[in-house]
Amino acid sequence: MKKLTTLARKKLVIAALEDIKAHDIQAIDVRRITAMFDWIVVASAESARQTKSLSRHVRDRLAEFGAGIVGTEGEESGEWVLVDAGDIVAHVMQPAVREYYNLEELWGEGKFDKVVGSSQPVKTVRRRKAAAPPAARATRKTPGPRRRA
């Protein structure tokens, strides 16, 4: 079996979280901030049962593809479960706990991927047609009176 790359493991973790309907899944690239791991994946679950189920599913999917698990923390309470897969660390949290600890702000210097499975409506940004730059407008030839030779 081929060893999975870090990005493949990150995608596998996100897919496993999506399988069991985690929401607001956020992946943060922290390679420039810490040498302990490369990516943090934060996701929300609606209940302790779903939090535990999500963490087990992440562990099982990683194991299925031969990726090792360093450890798991927090399954007893189910409010915040951490799955440590070496260079990927997944945090599955209930919304109140996630809001309180605000890991996104703590790791705010990292590079954020787009949120997957957002529970918030996506803002639509309307873009206006870009006007030609002033220099381009000045060089544009406009029809004028014709000269007679």
CSV table of C-alpha atoms in Angstrom, one decimal:
chain,number,residue,atom,x,y,z
A,1,MET,CA,0.0,0.0,0.0
A,2,LYS,CA,1.3,3.4,-1.0
A,3,LYS,CA,1.9,5.9,1.8
A,4,LEU,CA,-0.5,8.8,1.8
A,5,THR,CA,0.8,12.3,1.4
A,6,THR,CA,-0.1,15.0,3.9
A,7,LEU,CA,-2.6,16.6,1.5
A,8,ALA,CA,-4.2,13.2,0.8
A,9,ARG,CA,-4.6,12.6,4.5
A,10,LYS,CA,-6.1,16.1,5.0
A,11,LYS,CA,-8.7,15.4,2.2
A,12,LEU,CA,-9.4,12.0,3.7
A,13,VAL,CA,-10.1,13.6,7.1
A,14,ILE,CA,-12.4,16.2,5.6
A,15,ALA,CA,-14.2,13.6,3.6
A,16,ALA,CA,-14.7,11.5,6.7
A,17,LEU,CA,-16.1,14.5,8.5
A,18,GLU,CA,-18.5,15.2,5.6
A,19,ASP,CA,-19.7,11.6,5.6
A,20,ILE,CA,-21.3,12.0,9.0
A,21,LYS,CA,-22.6,15.5,8.4
A,22,ALA,CA,-20.0,17.6,10.4
A,23,HIS,CA,-20.4,21.3,9.5
A,24,ASP,CA,-18.2,24.4,9.3
A,25,ILE,CA,-15.2,22.3,8.5
A,26,GLN,CA,-12.1,24.5,8.4
A,27,ALA,CA,-8.6,23.4,7.4
A,28,ILE,CA,-5.7,25.6,8.5
A,29,ASP,CA,-2.2,25.2,7.2
A,30,VAL,CA,0.1,25.9,10.2
A,31,ARG,CA,3.5,24.7,8.7
A,32,ARG,CA,4.9,28.2,9.0
A,33,ILE,CA,3.8,28.6,12.6
A,34,THR,CA,4.7,25.3,14.2
A,35,ALA,CA,6.9,22.3,13.5
A,36,MET,CA,4.6,20.0,15.6
A,37,PHE,CA,2.1,19.3,12.8
A,38,ASP,CA,1.2,20.7,9.3
A,39,TRP,CA,-2.6,21.0,9.3
A,40,ILE,CA,-5.4,21.6,11.8
A,41,VAL,CA,-8.9,20.6,10.8
A,42,VAL,CA,-11.7,22.0,12.9
A,43,ALA,CA,-15.3,20.8,12.6
A,44,SER,CA,-18.6,21.2,14.5
A,45,ALA,CA,-21.0,18.5,15.5
A,46,GLU,CA,-24.4,19.0,17.1
A,47,SER,CA,-24.2,16.5,20.0
A,48,ALA,CA,-21.8,14.5,22.0
A,49,ARG,CA,-22.9,11.4,20.2
A,50,GLN,CA,-22.1,12.9,16.8
A,51,THR,CA,-18.8,14.3,18.0
A,52,LYS,CA,-17.7,10.8,19.2
A,53,SER,CA,-19.0,9.2,16.0
A,54,LEU,CA,-17.2,11.7,13.8
A,55,SER,CA,-13.9,11.1,15.6
A,56,ARG,CA,-14.3,7.3,15.3
A,57,HIS,CA,-15.1,7.6,11.6
A,58,VAL,CA,-12.0,9.8,11.0
A,59,ARG,CA,-9.8,7.2,12.9
A,60,ASP,CA,-11.3,4.4,10.9
A,61,ARG,CA,-11.0,6.0,7.5
A,62,LEU,CA,-7.3,6.9,8.2
A,63,ALA,CA,-6.6,3.4,9.4
A,64,GLU,CA,-8.4,1.9,6.3
A,65,PHE,CA,-5.8,3.7,4.2
A,66,GLY,CA,-2.8,2.8,6.3
A,67,ALA,CA,-2.4,6.2,8.0
A,68,GLY,CA,-1.4,5.9,11.7
A,69,ILE,CA,-3.1,7.6,14.6
A,70,VAL,CA,-0.9,9.0,17.3
A,71,GLY,CA,-3.8,9.4,19.8
A,72,THR,CA,-7.3,10.6,20.6
A,73,GLU,CA,-8.4,12.8,23.4
A,74,GLY,CA,-11.8,13.9,24.8
A,75,GLU,CA,-14.0,11.0,23.8
A,76,GLU,CA,-15.3,10.6,27.4
A,77,SER,CA,-17.2,13.9,27.4
A,78,GLY,CA,-17.8,14.3,23.7
A,79,GLU,CA,-17.7,18.1,23.8
A,80,TRP,CA,-14.3,18.3,22.1
A,81,VAL,CA,-12.6,15.4,20.6
A,82,LEU,CA,-9.1,15.6,19.2
A,83,VAL,CA,-7.7,13.1,16.7
A,84,ASP,CA,-4.0,13.3,16.3
A,85,ALA,CA,-2.8,11.8,13.0
A,86,GLY,CA,0.8,13.1,13.2
A,87,ASP,CA,0.9,15.9,10.7
A,88,ILE,CA,-2.9,16.4,10.7
A,89,VAL,CA,-4.8,17.2,13.9
A,90,ALA,CA,-8.6,17.1,13.7
A,91,HIS,CA,-10.7,18.9,16.4
A,92,VAL,CA,-14.3,17.9,16.5
A,93,MET,CA,-16.3,20.3,18.7
A,94,GLN,CA,-19.8,21.2,19.7
A,95,PRO,CA,-20.6,24.7,18.6
A,96,ALA,CA,-20.5,26.4,22.0
A,97,VAL,CA,-17.1,24.8,22.8
A,98,ARG,CA,-15.8,25.8,19.4
A,99,GLU,CA,-17.0,29.4,19.9
A,100,TYR,CA,-15.5,29.6,23.4
A,101,TYR,CA,-12.0,28.3,22.5
A,102,ASN,CA,-11.9,29.9,19.0
A,103,LEU,CA,-9.1,27.9,17.5
A,104,GLU,CA,-9.4,29.8,14.3
A,105,GLU,CA,-8.2,32.9,16.0
A,106,LEU,CA,-5.5,31.1,18.0
A,107,TRP,CA,-4.0,29.8,14.7
A,108,GLY,CA,-5.0,32.9,12.8
A,109,GLU,CA,-1.5,33.4,11.3
A,110,GLY,CA,-2.0,30.1,9.3
A,111,LYS,CA,-3.4,29.8,5.8
A,112,PHE,CA,-7.1,29.0,5.8
A,113,ASP,CA,-8.8,26.8,3.2
A,114,LYS,CA,-12.5,27.5,2.3
A,115,VAL,CA,-15.0,26.4,4.9
A,116,VAL,CA,-16.7,23.1,4.0
A,117,GLY,CA,-20.3,22.3,4.9
A,118,SER,CA,-21.0,25.8,6.2
A,119,SER,CA,-24.0,26.3,8.5
A,120,GLN,CA,-24.0,30.0,7.7
A,121,PRO,CA,-25.5,31.3,4.5
A,122,VAL,CA,-22.8,32.2,1.9
A,123,LYS,CA,-22.6,35.9,1.1
A,124,THR,CA,-22.9,36.6,-2.5
A,125,VAL,CA,-20.6,39.3,-3.8
A,126,ARG,CA,-21.7,41.1,-6.9
A,127,ARG,CA,-18.9,42.3,-9.0
A,128,ARG,CA,-19.3,45.3,-11.2
A,129,LYS,CA,-17.9,45.3,-14.6
A,130,ALA,CA,-14.4,46.8,-14.4
A,131,ALA,CA,-14.0,50.1,-16.1
A,132,ALA,CA,-11.1,50.6,-18.4
A,133,PRO,CA,-8.1,52.3,-16.6
A,134,PRO,CA,-7.8,56.0,-17.1
A,135,ALA,CA,-4.7,55.7,-19.4
A,136,ALA,CA,-6.6,53.3,-21.7
A,137,ARG,CA,-9.6,55.7,-21.9
A,138,ALA,CA,-7.3,58.6,-22.9
A,139,THR,CA,-5.7,56.7,-25.7
A,140,ARG,CA,-9.0,55.4,-27.1
A,141,LYS,CA,-9.8,56.9,-30.5
A,142,THR,CA,-13.1,58.5,-30.8
A,143,PRO,CA,-14.7,59.2,-34.1
A,144,GLY,CA,-14.5,62.9,-34.9
A,145,PRO,CA,-15.3,65.0,-38.0
A,146,ARG,CA,-13.7,63.7,-41.2
A,147,ARG,CA,-11.2,65.9,-42.9
A,148,ARG,CA,-11.4,66.4,-46.6
A,149,ALA,CA,-8.3,66.3,-48.6
